[in-house]
mmCIF file of C-alpha atoms in Angstrom:
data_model
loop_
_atom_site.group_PDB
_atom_site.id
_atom_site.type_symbol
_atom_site.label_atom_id
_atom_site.label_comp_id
_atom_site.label_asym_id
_atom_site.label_seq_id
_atom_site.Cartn_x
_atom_site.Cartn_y
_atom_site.Cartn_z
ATOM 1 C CA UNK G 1146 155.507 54.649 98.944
ATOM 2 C CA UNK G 1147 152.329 54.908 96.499
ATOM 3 C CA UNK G 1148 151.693 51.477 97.586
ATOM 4 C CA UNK G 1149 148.316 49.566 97.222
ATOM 5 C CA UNK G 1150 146.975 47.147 99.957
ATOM 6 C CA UNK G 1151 146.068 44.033 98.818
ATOM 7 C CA UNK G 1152 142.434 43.720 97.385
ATOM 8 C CA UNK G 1153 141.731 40.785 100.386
ATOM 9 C CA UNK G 1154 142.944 43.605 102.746
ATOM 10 C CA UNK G 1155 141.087 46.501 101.463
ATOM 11 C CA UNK G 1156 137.683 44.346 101.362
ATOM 12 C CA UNK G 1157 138.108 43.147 105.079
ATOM 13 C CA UNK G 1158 139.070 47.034 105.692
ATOM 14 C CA UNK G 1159 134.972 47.552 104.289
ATOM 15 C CA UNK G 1160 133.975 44.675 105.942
ATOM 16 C CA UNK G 1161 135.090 45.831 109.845
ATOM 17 C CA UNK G 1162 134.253 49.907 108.691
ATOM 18 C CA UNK G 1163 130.418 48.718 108.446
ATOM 19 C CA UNK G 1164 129.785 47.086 111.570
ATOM 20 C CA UNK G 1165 130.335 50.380 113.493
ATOM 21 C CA UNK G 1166 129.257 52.297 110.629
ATOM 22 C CA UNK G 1167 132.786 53.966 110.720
ATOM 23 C CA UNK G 1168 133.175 56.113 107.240
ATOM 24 C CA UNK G 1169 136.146 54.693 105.049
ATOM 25 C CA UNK G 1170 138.023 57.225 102.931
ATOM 26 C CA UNK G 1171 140.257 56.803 100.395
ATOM 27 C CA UNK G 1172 143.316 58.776 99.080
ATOM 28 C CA UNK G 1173 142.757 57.580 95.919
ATOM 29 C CA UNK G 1174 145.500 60.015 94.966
ATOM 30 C CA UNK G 1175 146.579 58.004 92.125
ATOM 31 C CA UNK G 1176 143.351 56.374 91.727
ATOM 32 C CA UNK G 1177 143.511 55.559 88.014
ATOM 33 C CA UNK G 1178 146.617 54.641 88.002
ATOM 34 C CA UNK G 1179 146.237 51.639 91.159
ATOM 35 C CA UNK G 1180 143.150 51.047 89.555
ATOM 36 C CA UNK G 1181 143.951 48.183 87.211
ATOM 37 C CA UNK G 1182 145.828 46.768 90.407
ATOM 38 C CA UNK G 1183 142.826 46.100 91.640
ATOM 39 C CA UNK G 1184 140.641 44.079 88.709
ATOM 40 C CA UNK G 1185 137.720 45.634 89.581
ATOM 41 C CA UNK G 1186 136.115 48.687 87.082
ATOM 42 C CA UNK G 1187 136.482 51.467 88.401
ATOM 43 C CA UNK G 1188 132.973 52.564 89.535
ATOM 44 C CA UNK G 1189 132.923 49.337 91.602
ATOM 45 C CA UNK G 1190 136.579 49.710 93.545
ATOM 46 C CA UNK G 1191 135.148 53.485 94.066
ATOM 47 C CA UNK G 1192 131.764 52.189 95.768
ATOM 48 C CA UNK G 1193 133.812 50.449 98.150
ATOM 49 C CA UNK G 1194 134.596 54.030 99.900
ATOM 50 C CA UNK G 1195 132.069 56.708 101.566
ATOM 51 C CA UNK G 1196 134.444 59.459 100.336
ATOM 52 C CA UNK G 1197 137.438 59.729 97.956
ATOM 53 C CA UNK G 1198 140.041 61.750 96.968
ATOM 54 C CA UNK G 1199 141.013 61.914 93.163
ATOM 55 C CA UNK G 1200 143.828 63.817 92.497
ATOM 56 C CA UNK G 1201 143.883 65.514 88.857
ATOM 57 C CA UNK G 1202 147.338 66.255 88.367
ATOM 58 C CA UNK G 1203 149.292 62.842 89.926
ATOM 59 C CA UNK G 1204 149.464 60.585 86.848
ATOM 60 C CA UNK G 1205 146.783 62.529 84.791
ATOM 61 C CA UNK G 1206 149.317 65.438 84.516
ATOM 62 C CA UNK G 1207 146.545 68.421 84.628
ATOM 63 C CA UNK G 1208 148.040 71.748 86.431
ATOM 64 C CA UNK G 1209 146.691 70.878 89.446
ATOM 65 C CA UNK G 1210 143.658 69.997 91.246
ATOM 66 C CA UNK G 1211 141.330 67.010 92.811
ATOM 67 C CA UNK G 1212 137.798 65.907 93.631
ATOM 68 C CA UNK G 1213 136.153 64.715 96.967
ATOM 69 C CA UNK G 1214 133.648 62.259 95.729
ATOM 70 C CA UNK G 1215 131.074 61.263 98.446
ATOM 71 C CA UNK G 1216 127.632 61.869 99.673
ATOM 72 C CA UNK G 1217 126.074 65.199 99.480
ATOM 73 C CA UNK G 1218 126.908 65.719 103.325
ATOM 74 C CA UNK G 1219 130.055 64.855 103.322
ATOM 75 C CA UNK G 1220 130.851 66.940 100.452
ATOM 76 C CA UNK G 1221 128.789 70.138 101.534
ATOM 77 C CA UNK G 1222 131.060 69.914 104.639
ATOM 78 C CA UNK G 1223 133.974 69.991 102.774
ATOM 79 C CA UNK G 1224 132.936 73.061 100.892
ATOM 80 C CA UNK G 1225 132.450 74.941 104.294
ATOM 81 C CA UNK G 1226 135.929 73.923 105.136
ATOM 82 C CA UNK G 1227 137.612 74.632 101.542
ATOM 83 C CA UNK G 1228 136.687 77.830 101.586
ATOM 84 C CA UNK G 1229 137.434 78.730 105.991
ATOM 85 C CA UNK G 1230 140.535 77.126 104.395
ATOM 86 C CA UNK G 1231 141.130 79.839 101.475
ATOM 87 C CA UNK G 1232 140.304 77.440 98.594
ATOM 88 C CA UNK G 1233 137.670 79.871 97.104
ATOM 89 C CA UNK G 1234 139.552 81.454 94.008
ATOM 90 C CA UNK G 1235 137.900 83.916 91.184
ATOM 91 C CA UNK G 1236 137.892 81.346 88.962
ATOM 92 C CA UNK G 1237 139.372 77.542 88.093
ATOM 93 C CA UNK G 1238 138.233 77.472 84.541
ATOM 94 C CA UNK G 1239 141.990 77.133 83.528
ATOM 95 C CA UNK G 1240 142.319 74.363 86.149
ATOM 96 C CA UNK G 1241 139.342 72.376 84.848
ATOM 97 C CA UNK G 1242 140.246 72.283 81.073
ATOM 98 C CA UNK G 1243 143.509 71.355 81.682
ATOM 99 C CA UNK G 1244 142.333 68.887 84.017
ATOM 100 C CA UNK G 1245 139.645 67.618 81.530
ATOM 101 C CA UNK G 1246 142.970 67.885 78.495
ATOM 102 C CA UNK G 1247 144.846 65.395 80.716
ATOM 103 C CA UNK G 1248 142.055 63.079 81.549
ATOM 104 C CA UNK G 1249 141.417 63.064 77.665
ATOM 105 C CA UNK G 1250 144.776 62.716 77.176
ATOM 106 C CA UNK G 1251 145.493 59.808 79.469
ATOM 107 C CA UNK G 1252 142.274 57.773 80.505
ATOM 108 C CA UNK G 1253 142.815 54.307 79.294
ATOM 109 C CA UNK G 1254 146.500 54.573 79.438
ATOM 110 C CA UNK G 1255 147.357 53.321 82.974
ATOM 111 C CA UNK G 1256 146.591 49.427 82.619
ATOM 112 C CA UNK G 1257 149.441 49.493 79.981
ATOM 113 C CA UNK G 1258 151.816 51.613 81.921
ATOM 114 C CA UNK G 1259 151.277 49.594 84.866
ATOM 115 C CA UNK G 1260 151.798 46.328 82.701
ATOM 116 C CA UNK G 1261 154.681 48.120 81.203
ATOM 117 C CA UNK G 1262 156.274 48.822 84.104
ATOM 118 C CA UNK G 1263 155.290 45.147 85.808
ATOM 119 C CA UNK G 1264 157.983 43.625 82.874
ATOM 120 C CA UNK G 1265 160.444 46.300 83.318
ATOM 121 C CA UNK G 1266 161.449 46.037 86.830
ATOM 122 C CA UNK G 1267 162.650 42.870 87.180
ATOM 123 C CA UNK G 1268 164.825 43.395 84.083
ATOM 124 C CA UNK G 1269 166.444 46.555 85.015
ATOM 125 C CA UNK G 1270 167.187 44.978 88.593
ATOM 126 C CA UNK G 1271 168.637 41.911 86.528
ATOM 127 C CA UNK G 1272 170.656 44.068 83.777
ATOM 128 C CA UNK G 1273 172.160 46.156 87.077
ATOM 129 C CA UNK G 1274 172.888 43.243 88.643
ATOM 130 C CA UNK G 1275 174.909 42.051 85.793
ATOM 131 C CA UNK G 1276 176.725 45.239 85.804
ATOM 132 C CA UNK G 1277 177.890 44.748 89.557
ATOM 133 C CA UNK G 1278 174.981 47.290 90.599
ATOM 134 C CA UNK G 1279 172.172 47.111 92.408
ATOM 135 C CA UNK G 1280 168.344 48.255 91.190
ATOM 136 C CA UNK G 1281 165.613 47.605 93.955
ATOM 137 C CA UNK G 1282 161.972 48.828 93.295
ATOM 138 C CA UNK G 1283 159.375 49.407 96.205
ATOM 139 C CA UNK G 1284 157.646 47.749 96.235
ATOM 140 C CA UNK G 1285 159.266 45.028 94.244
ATOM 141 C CA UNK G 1286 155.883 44.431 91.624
ATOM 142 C CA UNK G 1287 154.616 47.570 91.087
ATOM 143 C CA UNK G 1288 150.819 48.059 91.766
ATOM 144 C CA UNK G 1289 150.883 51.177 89.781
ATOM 145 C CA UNK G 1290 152.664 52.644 86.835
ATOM 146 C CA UNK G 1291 154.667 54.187 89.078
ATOM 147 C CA UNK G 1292 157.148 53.212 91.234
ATOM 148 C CA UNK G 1293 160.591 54.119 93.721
ATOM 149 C CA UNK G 1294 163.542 52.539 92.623
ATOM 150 C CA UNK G 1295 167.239 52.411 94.594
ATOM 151 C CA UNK G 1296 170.144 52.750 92.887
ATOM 152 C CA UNK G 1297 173.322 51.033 94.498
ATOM 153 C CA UNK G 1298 176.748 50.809 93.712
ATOM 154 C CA UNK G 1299 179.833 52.325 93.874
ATOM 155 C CA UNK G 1300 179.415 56.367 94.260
ATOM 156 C CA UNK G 1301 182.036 57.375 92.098
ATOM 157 C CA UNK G 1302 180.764 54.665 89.080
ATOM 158 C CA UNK G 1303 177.640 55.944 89.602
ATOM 159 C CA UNK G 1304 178.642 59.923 89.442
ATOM 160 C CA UNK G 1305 180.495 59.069 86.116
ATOM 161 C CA UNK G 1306 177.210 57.067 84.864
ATOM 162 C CA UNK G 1307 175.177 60.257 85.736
ATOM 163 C CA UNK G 1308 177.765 62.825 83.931
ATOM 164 C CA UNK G 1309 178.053 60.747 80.689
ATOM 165 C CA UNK G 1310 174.039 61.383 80.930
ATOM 166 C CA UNK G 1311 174.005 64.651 82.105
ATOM 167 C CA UNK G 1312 176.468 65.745 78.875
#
């Protein structure tokens, strides 16, 4: 559901990884976008992980890609594997400029989006339930700027509502 635990949670997850020196990764697919979730600067919520997925084209938009972020070991492992696994192309120089256009492009953006987004739920679930519909978001605050929303109502209102946009 693209839904963030709980700061609280994810600490005491760090807390009971360290006793039994247990690695804790992240898919911090949409990392920047969670992010301001969080309250913490970035650099600090990502310390909080021995490895880390970033994904480049979730939220940032780039044509695709990601990054492992961890310690040398960890990621010199996952080279051996990326490339058992295929992951060894000619070149990703087209990859890594978009990539580096979309992080350009969009770095800074996601605290307002999430904010954005934070206001707009609860009004479009109002405004449809003042219509006779039915608008539920999961999960109900967003912790990113993204979010799945249910649409319910009556199927044949609903098909109209989705010609008149279609046309």
């Amino acid at each position: 559901y693209d839904v963030a635990l709980p700061l609280p949670l994810t600490l005491r997850l760090v807390e009971w990884s360290a006793p039994g020196q247990v690695p804790l990764h992240a898919d911090g697919a949409r990392l920047l976008e969670v992010a301001p979730h969080y309250g913490l600067p970035l650099p600090e919520l990502c310390r909080l992980f021995d490895s880390l997925y970033v994904s480049f084209y979730k939220g940032l938009g780039g044509v695709t890609g990601a990054m492992l972020l961890g310690s040398p070991t960890v990621t010199r492992e996952a080279a051996v594997w990326r490339r058992r696994l295929g992951g060894n192309p000619f070149t990703v120089a087209p990859y890594a400029l978009s990539c580096r256009a979309a992080f350009r492009a969009h770095r800074g953006s996601f605290d307002a989006r999430w904010r954005r987004l934070q206001q707009l739920a609860p009004l479009l679930s109002s405004t449809a339930a003042e219509e006779g519909g039915s608008l539920r978001f999961v999960p109900e605050a967003p912790t990113c700027c993204q979010a799945h929303v249910y649409l319910r109502g009556d199927a044949a209102a609903l098909d109209a509502a989705a010609a008149l946009d279609a046309a």
